[in-house]
Every structure is written in C-alpha cells, then in structure tokens.
Amino acid sequence: MGIHVHWYLPTNGDSRDIVGSSEGHERDIPWGAQFREPTVDYLGQIARSAEQLGYEAVLTPTGTWCEDAWITTAALSQVTTRLKFLVAFRPGFISPTLAAHQAATFQRVSGGRLLLNVVTGGDSAEQRQFGDRLDHDQRYARTDEFLAVLRGVSEARPDQPFSFSGQYYDIEDASINFAPWGRPEIFFGGASPAAEQAAARQVDVYLAWGETPAQIAERLDRMRERAAQAGRELRFGIRLHVLSRDTSDAAWAEASQMLDRISPERIRQAQELLAASESVGQHRMSALHQGRRDQLEISPNLWAGYGLVRGGAGTALVGRHDEVADRIEEYHKLGIDHFIMSGQPHLEEAYYFAEGAMTALRSRGLLAPAG
C-alpha cells in the first residue's frame, strides 16, 4: 500500500513558532505579533495550497481552544474540490446516530471527502468543561459503544435497522443513509490498554504520535495482535511535525532558533500542565525529552523539541529533504501508511515539505494517488 500524506489545519491560529495547542491561543507569547488568526480566508489558503500540492487530506483538531472542526471544514469544502477533511470530534457529547447523520450529510455536501478522527480525551478537567465526568477508562468504554453504534447505523438499511443496548447507549431501530459515498474511514489514537482495546474492535486506522521507530514497531505489533483477537485487521498512521530543508544544517538551524525563542519559564509552565494529563500517550511524549533542552534528537532526524511546550504530537522530522523522506520510508516499512504532517507556519511549511520530501517519496514510487 502506498503512503497517504495529510497536512494540518491550524484552527487555533498560526505563527512562525511552536504553537502550544494544549494551551489555546498563543496571544501572550513574546512573538505574538506574528500570530495569524484562523479566519476562513487564511485556512482556505492553506486548504487550497494543500490540495494543489498533492496532499490527500487535512486534519482539524478539536477542543475549546480551537474553532469547531465540523463547521470549519464544511465551509472549506466549498473552496476546494478534491481535498479530504479529517475531522476530529469528541464521542459522547452527542448521540452516535446524530454523529452518523452529520457525517452522511457532510459526505453528500462535499462529494465524499470526509474522514473521521475520534478523540476520546485524556484530560478530565477539559472533559468537565463539556459536562463529562466519566473517568479515563469509562470514556474509552463509551467510545467503544459509540463507534459500534456509528458503524451499525451506517451499515443498516431502512428495512433492516440497527438496535443496540449497552451501558452508555440504547439505540432502537436506527439507520442512516450514507449513499452514494458510504461511511467515512474512522481514525483513532490512544496508547492506554483501554484505548487500544477500543481501537482493535472498532476503527479503520489506528494513529500514533511520533515515537522512535523501535517504539512504533512494538506498538504496531501489539495492535495487530489485539485486532487479530477481535477478528479484524487495522491500518496505521502517525502524526508528526516536520522541518524539511535543502540542507541538513538549515533544517537544524531552524529547529534551534525555534527552541531559542522559548523561555525556561514557559517550558516549566507547559510541563506542569502536561504532567497533569491522564493521557498515556501524552506521558510517552513527555518521556522522550524529560523536560530538557538538549539531547532532543532522540532518533536519527527525530526531534522532541515540540513536546517541551506543546501537548499532543511532540516530535518533528528534521533534516534535508531526502533524509526526511528516508525516515518516512522507514516508518512505512514498519506498516505506517498514513502520515499526518504539520509545521509552522502551516502555509509555508506545506510548500517546503511537498516540494522537498514529498517529491523525493514520489520519485521512489511510494506515494498513493492523492485523489
């Protein structure tokens, strides 16, 4: 299977530096004069560029710190023609039948360009903002049921509706028409045993944040075994930032400059915030850098500097274009097919990566068709 390359829509705003998405809008940072508002015009510029450059889809995040992913991408679907939208959303806040209905409508409005990114949530404090008081494992158990219903109603017919009775949902005689495009693929990430179990049973593409190839290989082997026990097969994806340049020195100099503009106090504050997260994946990201500013190349061309101040995906591929392509090919050989990339600013970096590392991958015959 070829490599599917996706980009990222910064619906919380953009700048030339690391955007701490777990902290919301970065209006208080010393370099805030460079902050770009997440307007439809600017996001549309990124989306149109991603489409022209050959990216398959763009990921939109979810949370109170960014714009709503459903509404934003529905608007952007009208200024693009081929680009798909990987829409992140929280299960449990709405009925899974309603989520299926929204997805079916999006499919018809966009011409079949929706992908679903299910984000269960790893922070109880944030979940309580939405009125959700379930604990970590309960949230993943609810996600498991949510996806069982979403899949069930999407495969049902009016003459053969779907019913479900579980701990969190009680659905009777439901069916959602996804014709003519069909149900979108379900992407999902989570590193805890509860998350992995839900993924093995329900999702199409299991996502990991950018750990070392050895760590990724171990996780993929475990997830293949879990999926096999559930009588299923999974596909795999990875979320990474990127600094791809004409020379290795230029790429690492850019990474160094980004790090130099972050104060020790800001790192300390961010690490205190991230340490309170219940997310196993977040703790794995933090363990890669351990709060230090040096020795951040944790594997060839894999830099953990992002994780010092940013929640979620905390690593970047840094290097010459062919070096970045080498690392992507290395992950691909492990079984990763979907690569969700990003870089600040997201407009300019989309060009750097597409015209450099993506071109190298295309010349090697590794890219899947973008359509």
mmCIF file with all atom_site columns, N, CA and C in Angstrom, residues 279-321:
data_model
loop_
_atom_site.group_PDB
_atom_site.id
_atom_site.type_symbol
_atom_site.label_atom_id
_atom_site.label_alt_id
_atom_site.label_comp_id
_atom_site.label_asym_id
_atom_site.label_entity_id
_atom_site.label_seq_id
_atom_site.pdbx_PDB_ins_code
_atom_site.Cartn_x
_atom_site.Cartn_y
_atom_site.Cartn_z
_atom_site.occupancy
_atom_site.B_iso_or_equiv
_atom_site.pdbx_formal_charge
_atom_site.auth_seq_id
_atom_site.auth_comp_id
_atom_site.auth_asym_id
_atom_site.auth_atom_id
_atom_site.pdbx_PDB_model_num
ATOM 1   N N  . SER A 1 279 ? -3.632 11.292 29.843 1.00 0.00 ? 279 SER A N  1
ATOM 2   C CA . SER A 1 279 ? -3.315 10.625 28.586 1.00 0.00 ? 279 SER A CA 1
ATOM 3   C C  . SER A 1 279 ? -2.009 9.844  28.684 1.00 0.00 ? 279 SER A C  1
ATOM 4   N N  . VAL A 1 280 ? -2.072 8.542  28.438 1.00 0.00 ? 280 VAL A N  1
ATOM 5   C CA . VAL A 1 280 ? -0.862 7.721  28.412 1.00 0.00 ? 280 VAL A CA 1
ATOM 6   C C  . VAL A 1 280 ? 0.039  8.166  27.264 1.00 0.00 ? 280 VAL A C  1
ATOM 7   N N  . GLY A 1 281 ? -0.563 8.492  26.137 1.00 0.00 ? 281 GLY A N  1
ATOM 8   C CA . GLY A 1 281 ? 0.216  8.967  25.002 1.00 0.00 ? 281 GLY A CA 1
ATOM 9   C C  . GLY A 1 281 ? 0.964  10.248 25.323 1.00 0.00 ? 281 GLY A C  1
ATOM 10  N N  . GLN A 1 282 ? 0.323  11.160 26.078 1.00 0.00 ? 282 GLN A N  1
ATOM 11  C CA . GLN A 1 282 ? 0.994  12.397 26.454 1.00 0.00 ? 282 GLN A CA 1
ATOM 12  C C  . GLN A 1 282 ? 2.190  12.126 27.359 1.00 0.00 ? 282 GLN A C  1
ATOM 13  N N  . HIS A 1 283 ? 2.046  11.213 28.286 1.00 0.00 ? 283 HIS A N  1
ATOM 14  C CA . HIS A 1 283 ? 3.175  10.878 29.162 1.00 0.00 ? 283 HIS A CA 1
ATOM 15  C C  . HIS A 1 283 ? 4.311  10.229 28.362 1.00 0.00 ? 283 HIS A C  1
ATOM 16  N N  . ARG A 1 284 ? 3.967  9.458  27.341 1.00 0.00 ? 284 ARG A N  1
ATOM 17  C CA . ARG A 1 284 ? 5.006  8.865  26.490 1.00 0.00 ? 284 ARG A CA 1
ATOM 18  C C  . ARG A 1 284 ? 5.741  9.951  25.718 1.00 0.00 ? 284 ARG A C  1
ATOM 19  N N  . MET A 1 285 ? 5.007  10.979 25.248 1.00 0.00 ? 285 MET A N  1
ATOM 20  C CA . MET A 1 285 ? 5.657  12.096 24.567 1.00 0.00 ? 285 MET A CA 1
ATOM 21  C C  . MET A 1 285 ? 6.604  12.826 25.519 1.00 0.00 ? 285 MET A C  1
ATOM 22  N N  . SER A 1 286 ? 6.154  13.104 26.731 1.00 0.00 ? 286 SER A N  1
ATOM 23  C CA . SER A 1 286 ? 6.979  13.830 27.696 1.00 0.00 ? 286 SER A CA 1
ATOM 24  C C  . SER A 1 286 ? 8.235  13.049 28.065 1.00 0.00 ? 286 SER A C  1
ATOM 25  N N  . ALA A 1 287 ? 8.127  11.728 28.094 1.00 0.00 ? 287 ALA A N  1
ATOM 26  C CA . ALA A 1 287 ? 9.284  10.900 28.446 1.00 0.00 ? 287 ALA A CA 1
ATOM 27  C C  . ALA A 1 287 ? 10.382 10.982 27.386 1.00 0.00 ? 287 ALA A C  1
ATOM 28  N N  . LEU A 1 288 ? 10.044 11.400 26.187 1.00 0.00 ? 288 LEU A N  1
ATOM 29  C CA . LEU A 1 288 ? 11.040 11.471 25.122 1.00 0.00 ? 288 LEU A CA 1
ATOM 30  C C  . LEU A 1 288 ? 12.047 12.592 25.352 1.00 0.00 ? 288 LEU A C  1
ATOM 31  N N  . HIS A 1 289 ? 11.606 13.689 25.976 1.00 0.00 ? 289 HIS A N  1
ATOM 32  C CA . HIS A 1 289 ? 12.513 14.818 26.200 1.00 0.00 ? 289 HIS A CA 1
ATOM 33  C C  . HIS A 1 289 ? 12.825 15.054 27.676 1.00 0.00 ? 289 HIS A C  1
ATOM 34  N N  . GLN A 1 290 ? 11.959 14.584 28.573 1.00 0.00 ? 290 GLN A N  1
ATOM 35  C CA . GLN A 1 290 ? 12.156 14.701 30.026 1.00 0.00 ? 290 GLN A CA 1
ATOM 36  C C  . GLN A 1 290 ? 12.379 16.145 30.471 1.00 0.00 ? 290 GLN A C  1
ATOM 37  N N  . GLY A 1 291 ? 11.811 17.083 29.729 1.00 0.00 ? 291 GLY A N  1
ATOM 38  C CA . GLY A 1 291 ? 11.885 18.485 30.104 1.00 0.00 ? 291 GLY A CA 1
ATOM 39  C C  . GLY A 1 291 ? 13.203 19.171 29.819 1.00 0.00 ? 291 GLY A C  1
ATOM 40  N N  . ARG A 1 292 ? 14.140 18.496 29.203 1.00 0.00 ? 292 ARG A N  1
ATOM 41  C CA . ARG A 1 292 ? 15.455 19.089 28.957 1.00 0.00 ? 292 ARG A CA 1
ATOM 42  C C  . ARG A 1 292 ? 15.476 19.795 27.599 1.00 0.00 ? 292 ARG A C  1
ATOM 43  N N  . ARG A 1 293 ? 16.406 20.725 27.440 1.00 0.00 ? 293 ARG A N  1
ATOM 44  C CA . ARG A 1 293 ? 16.541 21.484 26.201 1.00 0.00 ? 293 ARG A CA 1
ATOM 45  C C  . ARG A 1 293 ? 17.652 20.935 25.305 1.00 0.00 ? 293 ARG A C  1
ATOM 46  N N  . ASP A 1 294 ? 18.424 19.974 25.787 1.00 0.00 ? 294 ASP A N  1
ATOM 47  C CA . ASP A 1 294 ? 19.493 19.407 24.975 1.00 0.00 ? 294 ASP A CA 1
ATOM 48  C C  . ASP A 1 294 ? 19.196 17.932 24.713 1.00 0.00 ? 294 ASP A C  1
ATOM 49  N N  . GLN A 1 295 ? 19.984 17.310 23.861 1.00 0.00 ? 295 GLN A N  1
ATOM 50  C CA . GLN A 1 295 ? 19.836 15.896 23.513 1.00 0.00 ? 295 GLN A CA 1
ATOM 51  C C  . GLN A 1 295 ? 18.401 15.590 23.056 1.00 0.00 ? 295 GLN A C  1
ATOM 52  N N  . LEU A 1 296 ? 17.882 16.449 22.206 1.00 0.00 ? 296 LEU A N  1
ATOM 53  C CA . LEU A 1 296 ? 16.490 16.313 21.766 1.00 0.00 ? 296 LEU A CA 1
ATOM 54  C C  . LEU A 1 296 ? 16.350 15.520 20.466 1.00 0.00 ? 296 LEU A C  1
ATOM 55  N N  . GLU A 1 297 ? 17.473 15.171 19.821 1.00 0.00 ? 297 GLU A N  1
ATOM 56  C CA . GLU A 1 297 ? 17.393 14.270 18.662 1.00 0.00 ? 297 GLU A CA 1
ATOM 57  C C  . GLU A 1 297 ? 17.395 12.845 19.225 1.00 0.00 ? 297 GLU A C  1
ATOM 58  N N  . ILE A 1 298 ? 16.210 12.301 19.410 1.00 0.00 ? 298 ILE A N  1
ATOM 59  C CA . ILE A 1 298 ? 16.051 11.041 20.138 1.00 0.00 ? 298 ILE A CA 1
ATOM 60  C C  . ILE A 1 298 ? 16.216 9.822  19.243 1.00 0.00 ? 298 ILE A C  1
ATOM 61  N N  . SER A 1 299 ? 16.248 10.046 17.942 1.00 0.00 ? 299 SER A N  1
ATOM 62  C CA . SER A 1 299 ? 16.472 9.023  16.923 1.00 0.00 ? 299 SER A CA 1
ATOM 63  C C  . SER A 1 299 ? 16.902 9.804  15.698 1.00 0.00 ? 299 SER A C  1
ATOM 64  N N  . PRO A 1 300 ? 17.599 9.208  14.737 1.00 0.00 ? 300 PRO A N  1
ATOM 65  C CA . PRO A 1 300 ? 18.040 9.986  13.590 1.00 0.00 ? 300 PRO A CA 1
ATOM 66  C C  . PRO A 1 300 ? 16.928 10.830 12.979 1.00 0.00 ? 300 PRO A C  1
ATOM 67  N N  . ASN A 1 301 ? 17.153 12.164 12.969 1.00 0.00 ? 301 ASN A N  1
ATOM 68  C CA . ASN A 1 301 ? 16.219 13.137 12.373 1.00 0.00 ? 301 ASN A CA 1
ATOM 69  C C  . ASN A 1 301 ? 14.902 13.283 13.121 1.00 0.00 ? 301 ASN A C  1
ATOM 70  N N  . LEU A 1 302 ? 14.769 12.681 14.298 1.00 0.00 ? 302 LEU A N  1
ATOM 71  C CA . LEU A 1 302 ? 13.538 12.798 15.085 1.00 0.00 ? 302 LEU A CA 1
ATOM 72  C C  . LEU A 1 302 ? 13.816 13.684 16.300 1.00 0.00 ? 302 LEU A C  1
ATOM 73  N N  . TRP A 1 303 ? 13.185 14.869 16.313 1.00 0.00 ? 303 TRP A N  1
ATOM 74  C CA . TRP A 1 303 ? 13.457 15.921 17.290 1.00 0.00 ? 303 TRP A CA 1
ATOM 75  C C  . TRP A 1 303 ? 12.278 16.066 18.235 1.00 0.00 ? 303 TRP A C  1
ATOM 76  N N  . ALA A 1 304 ? 12.536 16.045 19.546 1.00 0.00 ? 304 ALA A N  1
ATOM 77  C CA . ALA A 1 304 ? 11.470 16.094 20.551 1.00 0.00 ? 304 ALA A CA 1
ATOM 78  C C  . ALA A 1 304 ? 11.223 17.491 21.092 1.00 0.00 ? 304 ALA A C  1
ATOM 79  N N  . GLY A 1 305 ? 11.728 18.522 20.426 1.00 0.00 ? 305 GLY A N  1
ATOM 80  C CA . GLY A 1 305 ? 11.604 19.882 20.921 1.00 0.00 ? 305 GLY A CA 1
ATOM 81  C C  . GLY A 1 305 ? 10.181 20.391 21.015 1.00 0.00 ? 305 GLY A C  1
ATOM 82  N N  . TYR A 1 306 ? 9.319  19.964 20.106 1.00 0.00 ? 306 TYR A N  1
ATOM 83  C CA . TYR A 1 306 ? 7.926  20.428 20.129 1.00 0.00 ? 306 TYR A CA 1
ATOM 84  C C  . TYR A 1 306 ? 7.249  20.087 21.450 1.00 0.00 ? 306 TYR A C  1
ATOM 85  N N  . GLY A 1 307 ? 7.551  18.918 21.982 1.00 0.00 ? 307 GLY A N  1
ATOM 86  C CA . GLY A 1 307 ? 6.874  18.454 23.178 1.00 0.00 ? 307 GLY A CA 1
ATOM 87  C C  . GLY A 1 307 ? 7.213  19.237 24.432 1.00 0.00 ? 307 GLY A C  1
ATOM 88  N N  . LEU A 1 308 ? 8.210  20.126 24.370 1.00 0.00 ? 308 LEU A N  1
ATOM 89  C CA . LEU A 1 308 ? 8.544  20.927 25.539 1.00 0.00 ? 308 LEU A CA 1
ATOM 90  C C  . LEU A 1 308 ? 7.433  21.901 25.895 1.00 0.00 ? 308 LEU A C  1
ATOM 91  N N  . VAL A 1 309 ? 6.700  22.366 24.887 1.00 0.00 ? 309 VAL A N  1
ATOM 92  C CA . VAL A 1 309 ? 5.644  23.359 25.151 1.00 0.00 ? 309 VAL A CA 1
ATOM 93  C C  . VAL A 1 309 ? 4.324  23.025 24.482 1.00 0.00 ? 309 VAL A C  1
ATOM 94  N N  . ARG A 1 310 ? 4.271  21.921 23.768 1.00 0.00 ? 310 ARG A N  1
ATOM 95  C CA . ARG A 1 310 ? 3.061  21.599 23.019 1.00 0.00 ? 310 ARG A CA 1
ATOM 96  C C  . ARG A 1 310 ? 2.491  20.276 23.473 1.00 0.00 ? 310 ARG A C  1
ATOM 97  N N  . GLY A 1 311 ? 1.193  20.246 23.748 1.00 0.00 ? 311 GLY A N  1
ATOM 98  C CA . GLY A 1 311 ? 0.539  18.990 24.055 1.00 0.00 ? 311 GLY A CA 1
ATOM 99  C C  . GLY A 1 311 ? 0.256  18.197 22.797 1.00 0.00 ? 311 GLY A C  1
ATOM 100 N N  . GLY A 1 312 ? 0.038  16.914 22.960 1.00 0.00 ? 312 GLY A N  1
ATOM 101 C CA . GLY A 1 312 ? -0.234 16.061 21.804 1.00 0.00 ? 312 GLY A CA 1
ATOM 102 C C  . GLY A 1 312 ? 1.052  15.683 21.102 1.00 0.00 ? 312 GLY A C  1
ATOM 103 N N  . ALA A 1 313 ? 1.005  15.642 19.773 1.00 0.00 ? 313 ALA A N  1
ATOM 104 C CA . ALA A 1 313 ? 2.183  15.269 18.989 1.00 0.00 ? 313 ALA A CA 1
ATOM 105 C C  . ALA A 1 313 ? 3.339  16.200 19.328 1.00 0.00 ? 313 ALA A C  1
ATOM 106 N N  . GLY A 1 314 ? 4.448  15.634 19.794 1.00 0.00 ? 314 GLY A N  1
ATOM 107 C CA . GLY A 1 314 ? 5.540  16.453 20.303 1.00 0.00 ? 314 GLY A CA 1
ATOM 108 C C  . GLY A 1 314 ? 6.867  16.267 19.610 1.00 0.00 ? 314 GLY A C  1
ATOM 109 N N  . THR A 1 315 ? 6.884  15.599 18.464 1.00 0.00 ? 315 THR A N  1
ATOM 110 C CA . THR A 1 315 ? 8.143  15.349 17.763 1.00 0.00 ? 315 THR A CA 1
ATOM 111 C C  . THR A 1 315 ? 8.048  15.815 16.315 1.00 0.00 ? 315 THR A C  1
ATOM 112 N N  . ALA A 1 316 ? 9.216  16.094 15.746 1.00 0.00 ? 316 ALA A N  1
ATOM 113 C CA . ALA A 1 316 ? 9.297  16.554 14.356 1.00 0.00 ? 316 ALA A CA 1
ATOM 114 C C  . ALA A 1 316 ? 10.403 15.803 13.633 1.00 0.00 ? 316 ALA A C  1
ATOM 115 N N  . LEU A 1 317 ? 10.189 15.568 12.354 1.00 0.00 ? 317 LEU A N  1
ATOM 116 C CA . LEU A 1 317 ? 11.260 15.088 11.488 1.00 0.00 ? 317 LEU A CA 1
ATOM 117 C C  . LEU A 1 317 ? 12.027 16.309 10.991 1.00 0.00 ? 317 LEU A C  1
ATOM 118 N N  . VAL A 1 318 ? 13.325 16.322 11.235 1.00 0.00 ? 318 VAL A N  1
ATOM 119 C CA . VAL A 1 318 ? 14.162 17.472 10.911 1.00 0.00 ? 318 VAL A CA 1
ATOM 120 C C  . VAL A 1 318 ? 15.329 17.008 10.061 1.00 0.00 ? 318 VAL A C  1
ATOM 121 N N  . GLY A 1 319 ? 15.546 17.682 8.925  1.00 0.00 ? 319 GLY A N  1
ATOM 122 C CA . GLY A 1 319 ? 16.692 17.316 8.114  1.00 0.00 ? 319 GLY A CA 1
ATOM 123 C C  . GLY A 1 319 ? 16.558 17.734 6.672  1.00 0.00 ? 319 GLY A C  1
ATOM 124 N N  . ARG A 1 320 ? 17.508 17.302 5.887  1.00 0.00 ? 320 ARG A N  1
ATOM 125 C CA . ARG A 1 320 ? 17.488 17.510 4.443  1.00 0.00 ? 320 ARG A CA 1
ATOM 126 C C  . ARG A 1 320 ? 16.297 16.741 3.857  1.00 0.00 ? 320 ARG A C  1
ATOM 127 N N  . HIS A 1 321 ? 15.790 17.190 2.736  1.00 0.00 ? 321 HIS A N  1
ATOM 128 C CA . HIS A 1 321 ? 14.578 16.597 2.175  1.00 0.00 ? 321 HIS A CA 1
ATOM 129 C C  . HIS A 1 321 ? 14.690 15.080 2.005  1.00 0.00 ? 321 HIS A C  1
#
